[in-house]
Amino acid sequence: MATVKVDRSNFQADVLNAKEPVVVDFWAEWCGPCKMIGPSLEEIANELGGKVKIAKLNIDENPELAAQFGVRSIPTLMIFKGGEVADMKVGAAPKTALSHWINGSLA
């Protein structure tokens, strides 16, 4: 399963009301570190299949959602479970670290 794009129109349905855990990548087009982790998140999304959904939210297009969740720097990754933030990671990391963090939240 590839990453999905979320915005204010589908955030409630695709993230907060999702049955599976959702990793939301708060990013922006101009953010170099965000672009660096993008391919890793795509690979992790494909490897984990239906166990977790990985969603990307552009903060320039959705500043109110970034503000609502207190995003101050990007990339910021948040894991949502049952409509609540279960964990958060700020900054870029190698694929192995991202995968370990995401898998750890599924346990």
JSON list of C-alpha atoms in Angstrom, two decimals:
[
{"chain": "A", "resi": 1, "resn": "MET", "atom": "CA", "xyz": [0.00, 0.00, 0.00]},
{"chain": "A", "resi": 2, "resn": "ALA", "atom": "CA", "xyz": [1.47, 3.36, -1.04]},
{"chain": "A", "resi": 3, "resn": "THR", "atom": "CA", "xyz": [1.32, 6.49, 1.06]},
{"chain": "A", "resi": 4, "resn": "VAL", "atom": "CA", "xyz": [-1.88, 8.52, 0.83]},
{"chain": "A", "resi": 5, "resn": "LYS", "atom": "CA", "xyz": [-2.35, 12.27, 0.71]},
{"chain": "A", "resi": 6, "resn": "VAL", "atom": "CA", "xyz": [-4.50, 13.79, 3.43]},
{"chain": "A", "resi": 7, "resn": "ASP", "atom": "CA", "xyz": [-5.80, 17.32, 3.88]},
{"chain": "A", "resi": 8, "resn": "ARG", "atom": "CA", "xyz": [-8.53, 19.09, 5.82]},
{"chain": "A", "resi": 9, "resn": "SER", "atom": "CA", "xyz": [-11.24, 17.49, 3.66]},
{"chain": "A", "resi": 10, "resn": "ASN", "atom": "CA", "xyz": [-10.33, 13.88, 4.45]},
{"chain": "A", "resi": 11, "resn": "PHE", "atom": "CA", "xyz": [-8.27, 14.03, 7.67]},
{"chain": "A", "resi": 12, "resn": "GLN", "atom": "CA", "xyz": [-11.20, 13.06, 9.89]},
{"chain": "A", "resi": 13, "resn": "ALA", "atom": "CA", "xyz": [-12.15, 10.03, 7.78]},
{"chain": "A", "resi": 14, "resn": "ASP", "atom": "CA", "xyz": [-8.68, 8.84, 6.74]},
{"chain": "A", "resi": 15, "resn": "VAL", "atom": "CA", "xyz": [-6.76, 9.50, 9.96]},
{"chain": "A", "resi": 16, "resn": "LEU", "atom": "CA", "xyz": [-8.95, 10.07, 13.00]},
{"chain": "A", "resi": 17, "resn": "ASN", "atom": "CA", "xyz": [-11.61, 7.48, 12.07]},
{"chain": "A", "resi": 18, "resn": "ALA", "atom": "CA", "xyz": [-9.21, 4.90, 10.58]},
{"chain": "A", "resi": 19, "resn": "LYS", "atom": "CA", "xyz": [-9.38, 1.35, 11.91]},
{"chain": "A", "resi": 20, "resn": "GLU", "atom": "CA", "xyz": [-5.63, 0.81, 11.51]},
{"chain": "A", "resi": 21, "resn": "PRO", "atom": "CA", "xyz": [-2.86, 2.97, 13.03]},
{"chain": "A", "resi": 22, "resn": "VAL", "atom": "CA", "xyz": [-1.95, 5.93, 10.81]},
{"chain": "A", "resi": 23, "resn": "VAL", "atom": "CA", "xyz": [1.45, 7.58, 10.52]},
{"chain": "A", "resi": 24, "resn": "VAL", "atom": "CA", "xyz": [1.02, 11.19, 9.38]},
{"chain": "A", "resi": 25, "resn": "ASP", "atom": "CA", "xyz": [4.03, 12.87, 7.80]},
{"chain": "A", "resi": 26, "resn": "PHE", "atom": "CA", "xyz": [3.68, 16.65, 8.21]},
{"chain": "A", "resi": 27, "resn": "TRP", "atom": "CA", "xyz": [5.86, 18.01, 5.39]},
{"chain": "A", "resi": 28, "resn": "ALA", "atom": "CA", "xyz": [6.32, 20.81, 2.84]},
{"chain": "A", "resi": 29, "resn": "GLU", "atom": "CA", "xyz": [7.60, 20.95, -0.73]},
{"chain": "A", "resi": 30, "resn": "TRP", "atom": "CA", "xyz": [10.51, 23.24, 0.22]},
{"chain": "A", "resi": 31, "resn": "CYS", "atom": "CA", "xyz": [11.74, 20.98, 3.06]},
{"chain": "A", "resi": 32, "resn": "GLY", "atom": "CA", "xyz": [14.88, 19.07, 2.10]},
{"chain": "A", "resi": 33, "resn": "PRO", "atom": "CA", "xyz": [14.78, 16.58, 5.00]},
{"chain": "A", "resi": 34, "resn": "CYS", "atom": "CA", "xyz": [11.10, 15.90, 4.21]},
{"chain": "A", "resi": 35, "resn": "LYS", "atom": "CA", "xyz": [12.05, 14.95, 0.66]},
{"chain": "A", "resi": 36, "resn": "MET", "atom": "CA", "xyz": [14.84, 12.71, 1.99]},
{"chain": "A", "resi": 37, "resn": "ILE", "atom": "CA", "xyz": [12.49, 10.55, 4.09]},
{"chain": "A", "resi": 38, "resn": "GLY", "atom": "CA", "xyz": [9.71, 10.42, 1.46]},
{"chain": "A", "resi": 39, "resn": "PRO", "atom": "CA", "xyz": [11.06, 7.38, -0.42]},
{"chain": "A", "resi": 40, "resn": "SER", "atom": "CA", "xyz": [11.68, 5.53, 2.87]},
{"chain": "A", "resi": 41, "resn": "LEU", "atom": "CA", "xyz": [8.09, 6.13, 3.96]},
{"chain": "A", "resi": 42, "resn": "GLU", "atom": "CA", "xyz": [6.85, 4.82, 0.58]},
{"chain": "A", "resi": 43, "resn": "GLU", "atom": "CA", "xyz": [8.91, 1.65, 1.04]},
{"chain": "A", "resi": 44, "resn": "ILE", "atom": "CA", "xyz": [7.72, 1.16, 4.63]},
{"chain": "A", "resi": 45, "resn": "ALA", "atom": "CA", "xyz": [4.09, 1.67, 3.52]},
{"chain": "A", "resi": 46, "resn": "ASN", "atom": "CA", "xyz": [4.53, -1.08, 0.93]},
{"chain": "A", "resi": 47, "resn": "GLU", "atom": "CA", "xyz": [6.33, -3.42, 3.33]},
{"chain": "A", "resi": 48, "resn": "LEU", "atom": "CA", "xyz": [3.73, -3.10, 6.10]},
{"chain": "A", "resi": 49, "resn": "GLY", "atom": "CA", "xyz": [0.74, -3.48, 3.79]},
{"chain": "A", "resi": 50, "resn": "GLY", "atom": "CA", "xyz": [-2.53, -3.17, 5.68]},
{"chain": "A", "resi": 51, "resn": "LYS", "atom": "CA", "xyz": [-1.00, -3.12, 9.18]},
{"chain": "A", "resi": 52, "resn": "VAL", "atom": "CA", "xyz": [-0.52, 0.65, 9.11]},
{"chain": "A", "resi": 53, "resn": "LYS", "atom": "CA", "xyz": [-1.49, 3.53, 6.84]},
{"chain": "A", "resi": 54, "resn": "ILE", "atom": "CA", "xyz": [1.12, 6.18, 6.04]},
{"chain": "A", "resi": 55, "resn": "ALA", "atom": "CA", "xyz": [-0.34, 9.55, 5.12]},
{"chain": "A", "resi": 56, "resn": "LYS", "atom": "CA", "xyz": [1.34, 12.76, 3.96]},
{"chain": "A", "resi": 57, "resn": "LEU", "atom": "CA", "xyz": [-0.03, 16.17, 4.94]},
{"chain": "A", "resi": 58, "resn": "ASN", "atom": "CA", "xyz": [1.39, 19.30, 3.29]},
{"chain": "A", "resi": 59, "resn": "ILE", "atom": "CA", "xyz": [1.56, 21.97, 6.00]},
{"chain": "A", "resi": 60, "resn": "ASP", "atom": "CA", "xyz": [1.61, 24.84, 3.49]},
{"chain": "A", "resi": 61, "resn": "GLU", "atom": "CA", "xyz": [-1.75, 23.69, 2.12]},
{"chain": "A", "resi": 62, "resn": "ASN", "atom": "CA", "xyz": [-3.17, 22.78, 5.57]},
{"chain": "A", "resi": 63, "resn": "PRO", "atom": "CA", "xyz": [-1.70, 25.19, 8.15]},
{"chain": "A", "resi": 64, "resn": "GLU", "atom": "CA", "xyz": [-4.70, 24.82, 10.47]},
{"chain": "A", "resi": 65, "resn": "LEU", "atom": "CA", "xyz": [-4.08, 21.09, 10.90]},
{"chain": "A", "resi": 66, "resn": "ALA", "atom": "CA", "xyz": [-0.37, 21.67, 11.55]},
{"chain": "A", "resi": 67, "resn": "ALA", "atom": "CA", "xyz": [-1.30, 24.26, 14.19]},
{"chain": "A", "resi": 68, "resn": "GLN", "atom": "CA", "xyz": [-3.98, 22.01, 15.72]},
{"chain": "A", "resi": 69, "resn": "PHE", "atom": "CA", "xyz": [-1.38, 19.31, 16.36]},
{"chain": "A", "resi": 70, "resn": "GLY", "atom": "CA", "xyz": [1.38, 21.69, 17.46]},
{"chain": "A", "resi": 71, "resn": "VAL", "atom": "CA", "xyz": [3.73, 21.08, 14.54]},
{"chain": "A", "resi": 72, "resn": "ARG", "atom": "CA", "xyz": [6.60, 23.55, 14.94]},
{"chain": "A", "resi": 73, "resn": "SER", "atom": "CA", "xyz": [9.24, 22.02, 12.68]},
{"chain": "A", "resi": 74, "resn": "ILE", "atom": "CA", "xyz": [9.21, 19.53, 9.84]},
{"chain": "A", "resi": 75, "resn": "PRO", "atom": "CA", "xyz": [9.35, 16.75, 9.10]},
{"chain": "A", "resi": 76, "resn": "THR", "atom": "CA", "xyz": [7.13, 15.80, 12.02]},
{"chain": "A", "resi": 77, "resn": "LEU", "atom": "CA", "xyz": [5.71, 12.28, 12.08]},
{"chain": "A", "resi": 78, "resn": "MET", "atom": "CA", "xyz": [2.76, 11.39, 14.31]},
{"chain": "A", "resi": 79, "resn": "ILE", "atom": "CA", "xyz": [1.23, 8.00, 14.87]},
{"chain": "A", "resi": 80, "resn": "PHE", "atom": "CA", "xyz": [-2.54, 8.10, 15.39]},
{"chain": "A", "resi": 81, "resn": "LYS", "atom": "CA", "xyz": [-4.40, 5.22, 17.03]},
{"chain": "A", "resi": 82, "resn": "GLY", "atom": "CA", "xyz": [-8.11, 5.41, 17.65]},
{"chain": "A", "resi": 83, "resn": "GLY", "atom": "CA", "xyz": [-8.19, 9.07, 16.67]},
{"chain": "A", "resi": 84, "resn": "GLU", "atom": "CA", "xyz": [-5.50, 10.07, 19.20]},
{"chain": "A", "resi": 85, "resn": "VAL", "atom": "CA", "xyz": [-1.81, 10.88, 18.83]},
{"chain": "A", "resi": 86, "resn": "ALA", "atom": "CA", "xyz": [0.01, 7.83, 20.20]},
{"chain": "A", "resi": 87, "resn": "ASP", "atom": "CA", "xyz": [3.59, 8.91, 19.41]},
{"chain": "A", "resi": 88, "resn": "MET", "atom": "CA", "xyz": [5.53, 11.65, 17.65]},
{"chain": "A", "resi": 89, "resn": "LYS", "atom": "CA", "xyz": [8.95, 11.95, 16.00]},
{"chain": "A", "resi": 90, "resn": "VAL", "atom": "CA", "xyz": [10.50, 15.21, 14.79]},
{"chain": "A", "resi": 91, "resn": "GLY", "atom": "CA", "xyz": [13.24, 15.34, 12.19]},
{"chain": "A", "resi": 92, "resn": "ALA", "atom": "CA", "xyz": [14.56, 13.13, 9.43]},
{"chain": "A", "resi": 93, "resn": "ALA", "atom": "CA", "xyz": [15.91, 9.67, 10.18]},
{"chain": "A", "resi": 94, "resn": "PRO", "atom": "CA", "xyz": [17.22, 6.73, 8.14]},
{"chain": "A", "resi": 95, "resn": "LYS", "atom": "CA", "xyz": [14.74, 4.14, 6.91]},
{"chain": "A", "resi": 96, "resn": "THR", "atom": "CA", "xyz": [15.85, 1.59, 9.53]},
{"chain": "A", "resi": 97, "resn": "ALA", "atom": "CA", "xyz": [15.14, 4.03, 12.37]},
{"chain": "A", "resi": 98, "resn": "LEU", "atom": "CA", "xyz": [11.77, 5.04, 10.89]},
{"chain": "A", "resi": 99, "resn": "SER", "atom": "CA", "xyz": [10.77, 1.42, 10.38]},
{"chain": "A", "resi": 100, "resn": "HIS", "atom": "CA", "xyz": [11.83, 0.47, 13.92]},
{"chain": "A", "resi": 101, "resn": "TRP", "atom": "CA", "xyz": [9.84, 3.42, 15.35]},
{"chain": "A", "resi": 102, "resn": "ILE", "atom": "CA", "xyz": [6.71, 2.57, 13.35]},
{"chain": "A", "resi": 103, "resn": "ASN", "atom": "CA", "xyz": [6.93, -1.17, 14.08]},
{"chain": "A", "resi": 104, "resn": "GLY", "atom": "CA", "xyz": [7.45, -0.44, 17.77]},
{"chain": "A", "resi": 105, "resn": "SER", "atom": "CA", "xyz": [4.19, 1.49, 17.86]},
{"chain": "A", "resi": 106, "resn": "LEU", "atom": "CA", "xyz": [2.28, -1.45, 16.37]},
{"chain": "A", "resi": 107, "resn": "ALA", "atom": "CA", "xyz": [3.17, -3.78, 19.24]}
]
